[in-house]
C-alpha cells in the first residue's frame, strides 16, 4: 500500500510540474507578446495597457511603485547616490524623463532632479499626497514616478524626488 501511495504521489508531483512548466511558458509568451506590442508604439504616442498587461512586463517591485503608487525606502535604492552621466527613462514604457545634468544630491535618499528632460516628459497629478509634494507620473504611460516639491535648487527651485524603481539609466559613453 505504501508503494502505491508513493507512486500516486510521484505521479501527482510530475503532473504538477508539467502544469507549472506550461504556465511559465504561457506567461513568458504573454510577456513577449506585450513587450512586442509596447515596442511597436511610437515614443510620441501614449501607452494604454491594462494592469494585467503591466503585470506581465514589470517586476513585482516595479508594479508596486509604478502602477500602485508605492514608494521605495530612502538610501536603499539603485540611483539615490549615482553620479554617472546619462539619461533616465521610464522603467515601464521607455519615455525619456531626466538628464543626469539636472540630478543633484538632495539628502533625501531618493534620486532628485531640478527639472525633467523636456516640458512634456512628466505630468503632475491633480492631487497632492506625499508630505506636501505633488505626484509626478510619466506623461506617456501614466506610471507613478515620485513627487515634486518646491524646495529644490536654482534655477527652478523644484525637487523632483523619484523612485529608482521607476527609472532606468542609459549611461553616457565613457562611464
CSV table of C-alpha atoms in Angstrom, one decimal:
chain,number,residue,atom,x,y,z
A,1,UNK,CA,0.0,0.0,0.0
A,2,UNK,CA,2.9,2.4,0.8
A,3,UNK,CA,4.4,1.7,-2.6
A,4,UNK,CA,1.1,2.5,-4.3
A,5,UNK,CA,0.8,5.8,-2.3
A,6,UNK,CA,4.4,6.8,-3.3
A,7,UNK,CA,3.7,6.0,-6.9
A,8,UNK,CA,0.5,8.1,-6.9
A,9,UNK,CA,2.3,10.9,-5.1
A,10,UNK,CA,5.1,10.8,-7.7
A,11,UNK,CA,2.6,11.0,-10.5
A,12,UNK,CA,0.8,13.9,-8.9
A,13,UNK,CA,4.1,15.8,-8.5
A,14,UNK,CA,5.0,15.1,-12.1
A,15,UNK,CA,1.6,16.4,-13.3
A,16,UNK,CA,2.0,19.5,-11.1
A,17,UNK,CA,5.5,20.1,-12.6
A,18,UNK,CA,4.2,19.8,-16.2
A,19,UNK,CA,1.3,22.1,-15.5
A,20,UNK,CA,3.7,24.6,-13.8
A,21,UNK,CA,6.1,24.5,-16.7
A,22,UNK,CA,3.2,25.1,-19.2
A,23,UNK,CA,2.1,28.0,-17.1
A,24,UNK,CA,5.6,29.5,-17.1
A,25,UNK,CA,5.8,29.1,-20.9
A,26,UNK,CA,2.4,30.7,-21.2
A,27,UNK,CA,3.5,33.6,-19.0
A,28,UNK,CA,6.7,34.0,-21.0
A,29,UNK,CA,4.8,34.0,-24.3
A,30,UNK,CA,2.3,36.6,-23.0
A,31,UNK,CA,5.2,38.7,-21.6
A,32,UNK,CA,6.9,38.6,-25.0
A,33,UNK,CA,3.7,39.5,-26.8
A,34,UNK,CA,3.1,42.5,-24.6
A,35,UNK,CA,6.7,43.7,-24.9
A,36,UNK,CA,6.4,43.5,-28.7
A,37,UNK,CA,3.2,45.5,-28.5
A,38,UNK,CA,4.9,48.1,-26.4
A,39,UNK,CA,7.9,48.4,-28.7
A,40,UNK,CA,5.6,48.9,-31.7
A,41,UNK,CA,4.1,52.1,-30.1
A,42,UNK,CA,5.9,55.2,-31.3
A,43,UNK,CA,7.6,57.1,-28.4
A,44,UNK,CA,5.4,60.2,-29.1
A,45,UNK,CA,2.2,58.2,-28.5
A,46,UNK,CA,0.5,57.3,-25.2
A,47,UNK,CA,0.7,53.8,-23.9
A,48,UNK,CA,-2.5,52.4,-22.5
A,49,UNK,CA,-2.2,49.0,-21.0
A,50,UNK,CA,-4.4,47.3,-18.5
A,51,UNK,CA,-2.9,46.5,-15.1
A,52,UNK,CA,-2.9,42.8,-16.1
A,53,UNK,CA,-0.7,43.6,-19.1
A,54,UNK,CA,1.7,45.7,-16.9
A,55,UNK,CA,2.0,42.7,-14.5
A,56,UNK,CA,3.4,40.6,-17.3
A,57,UNK,CA,6.2,43.0,-18.1
A,58,UNK,CA,7.1,44.7,-14.8
A,59,UNK,CA,8.8,43.1,-11.8
A,60,UNK,CA,6.7,42.9,-8.6
A,61,UNK,CA,8.6,45.9,-7.1
A,62,UNK,CA,8.2,47.9,-10.3
A,63,UNK,CA,4.4,47.1,-10.4
A,64,UNK,CA,4.0,48.2,-6.8
A,65,UNK,CA,5.8,51.6,-7.4
A,66,UNK,CA,4.7,52.4,-11.0
A,67,UNK,CA,1.2,51.1,-11.0
A,68,UNK,CA,0.1,51.0,-7.4
A,69,UNK,CA,1.8,54.4,-6.5
A,70,UNK,CA,4.1,52.8,-4.0
A,71,UNK,CA,7.4,54.1,-2.8
A,72,UNK,CA,10.8,52.6,-2.0
A,73,UNK,CA,12.9,53.0,1.0
A,74,UNK,CA,15.3,56.0,1.1
A,75,UNK,CA,19.0,55.4,0.9
A,76,UNK,CA,18.3,51.8,-0.2
A,77,UNK,CA,17.6,52.2,-3.9
A,78,UNK,CA,19.6,52.0,-7.1
A,79,UNK,CA,20.1,55.6,-8.1
A,80,UNK,CA,20.0,57.8,-4.9
A,81,UNK,CA,23.7,58.1,-4.9
A,82,UNK,CA,24.5,57.6,-8.6
A,83,UNK,CA,26.8,60.2,-10.2
A,84,UNK,CA,27.2,58.7,-13.7
A,85,UNK,CA,26.3,60.8,-16.7
A,86,UNK,CA,23.4,59.6,-18.7
A,87,UNK,CA,19.7,59.8,-19.4
A,88,UNK,CA,16.9,58.4,-17.2
A,89,UNK,CA,14.0,56.7,-18.8
A,90,UNK,CA,10.6,55.4,-17.5
A,91,UNK,CA,11.1,51.8,-16.4
A,92,UNK,CA,7.6,50.9,-17.7
A,93,UNK,CA,7.5,52.5,-21.2
A,94,UNK,CA,10.9,53.8,-22.1
A,95,UNK,CA,9.9,57.5,-22.1
A,96,UNK,CA,12.8,60.0,-21.7
A,97,UNK,CA,12.4,61.6,-18.3
A,98,UNK,CA,15.6,63.2,-16.8
A,99,UNK,CA,19.1,64.0,-17.7
A,100,UNK,CA,21.9,63.4,-15.2
A,101,UNK,CA,22.8,67.1,-15.8
A,102,UNK,CA,19.8,68.0,-13.7
A,103,UNK,CA,20.4,65.4,-11.0
A,104,UNK,CA,21.6,66.6,-7.6
A,105,UNK,CA,22.1,65.2,-4.0
A,106,UNK,CA,19.0,66.4,-2.1
A,107,UNK,CA,19.9,64.5,1.0
A,108,UNK,CA,16.6,62.7,1.0
A,109,UNK,CA,17.8,59.2,-0.1
A,110,UNK,CA,16.0,59.2,-3.4
A,111,UNK,CA,17.3,60.4,-6.8
A,112,UNK,CA,16.4,64.0,-7.2
A,113,UNK,CA,16.3,66.3,-10.2
A,114,UNK,CA,15.7,70.0,-10.6
A,115,UNK,CA,13.9,69.6,-13.9
A,116,UNK,CA,12.6,66.9,-16.4
A,117,UNK,CA,14.4,66.5,-19.7
A,118,UNK,CA,11.5,68.1,-21.5
A,119,UNK,CA,8.4,70.0,-20.7
A,120,UNK,CA,6.2,67.1,-21.7
A,121,UNK,CA,8.2,64.2,-20.2
A,122,UNK,CA,6.2,64.1,-16.9
A,123,UNK,CA,2.8,65.1,-15.7
A,124,UNK,CA,1.8,66.5,-12.3
A,125,UNK,CA,-1.2,64.6,-10.9
A,126,UNK,CA,-4.3,66.6,-9.8
A,127,UNK,CA,-3.8,65.5,-6.2
A,128,UNK,CA,-1.1,66.1,-3.6
A,129,UNK,CA,-0.4,63.5,-1.0
A,130,UNK,CA,3.2,62.8,0.0
A,131,UNK,CA,4.3,65.3,2.6
A,132,UNK,CA,3.0,68.3,0.6
A,133,UNK,CA,4.5,67.1,-2.7
A,134,UNK,CA,2.6,66.7,-5.9
A,135,UNK,CA,2.5,63.3,-7.5
A,136,UNK,CA,4.5,63.0,-10.8
A,137,UNK,CA,3.6,60.5,-13.4
A,138,UNK,CA,5.1,59.5,-16.8
A,139,UNK,CA,3.4,61.6,-19.4
A,140,UNK,CA,3.5,58.6,-21.9
A,141,UNK,CA,2.1,55.8,-19.8
A,142,UNK,CA,0.8,57.4,-16.6
A,143,UNK,CA,3.1,55.4,-14.3
A,144,UNK,CA,3.8,56.8,-10.8
A,145,UNK,CA,7.4,58.1,-10.7
A,146,UNK,CA,7.5,60.1,-7.4
A,147,UNK,CA,6.7,63.6,-6.2
A,148,UNK,CA,7.8,67.2,-6.9
A,149,UNK,CA,8.4,69.7,-4.1
A,150,UNK,CA,9.2,73.4,-4.2
A,151,UNK,CA,12.3,73.2,-2.1
A,152,UNK,CA,14.9,72.4,-4.8
A,153,UNK,CA,17.9,74.3,-6.1
A,154,UNK,CA,18.1,77.1,-8.6
A,155,UNK,CA,17.2,77.7,-11.4
A,156,UNK,CA,13.8,76.0,-11.0
A,157,UNK,CA,13.5,75.8,-7.2
A,158,UNK,CA,11.9,72.3,-7.7
A,159,UNK,CA,12.9,68.9,-6.4
A,160,UNK,CA,11.7,66.0,-8.5
A,161,UNK,CA,12.1,63.2,-5.9
A,162,UNK,CA,11.8,60.0,-7.9
A,163,UNK,CA,11.7,56.3,-7.1
A,164,UNK,CA,14.8,54.4,-8.6
A,165,UNK,CA,12.5,51.5,-9.4
A,166,UNK,CA,10.6,53.8,-11.8
A,167,UNK,CA,13.7,54.7,-13.7
A,168,UNK,CA,16.3,53.1,-16.0
A,169,UNK,CA,19.5,54.9,-16.8
A,170,UNK,CA,21.3,54.7,-20.1
A,171,UNK,CA,24.9,55.8,-19.2
A,172,UNK,CA,26.7,58.2,-21.5
A,173,UNK,CA,29.7,56.8,-23.4
A,174,UNK,CA,32.8,56.8,-21.2
A,175,UNK,CA,31.0,56.0,-17.9
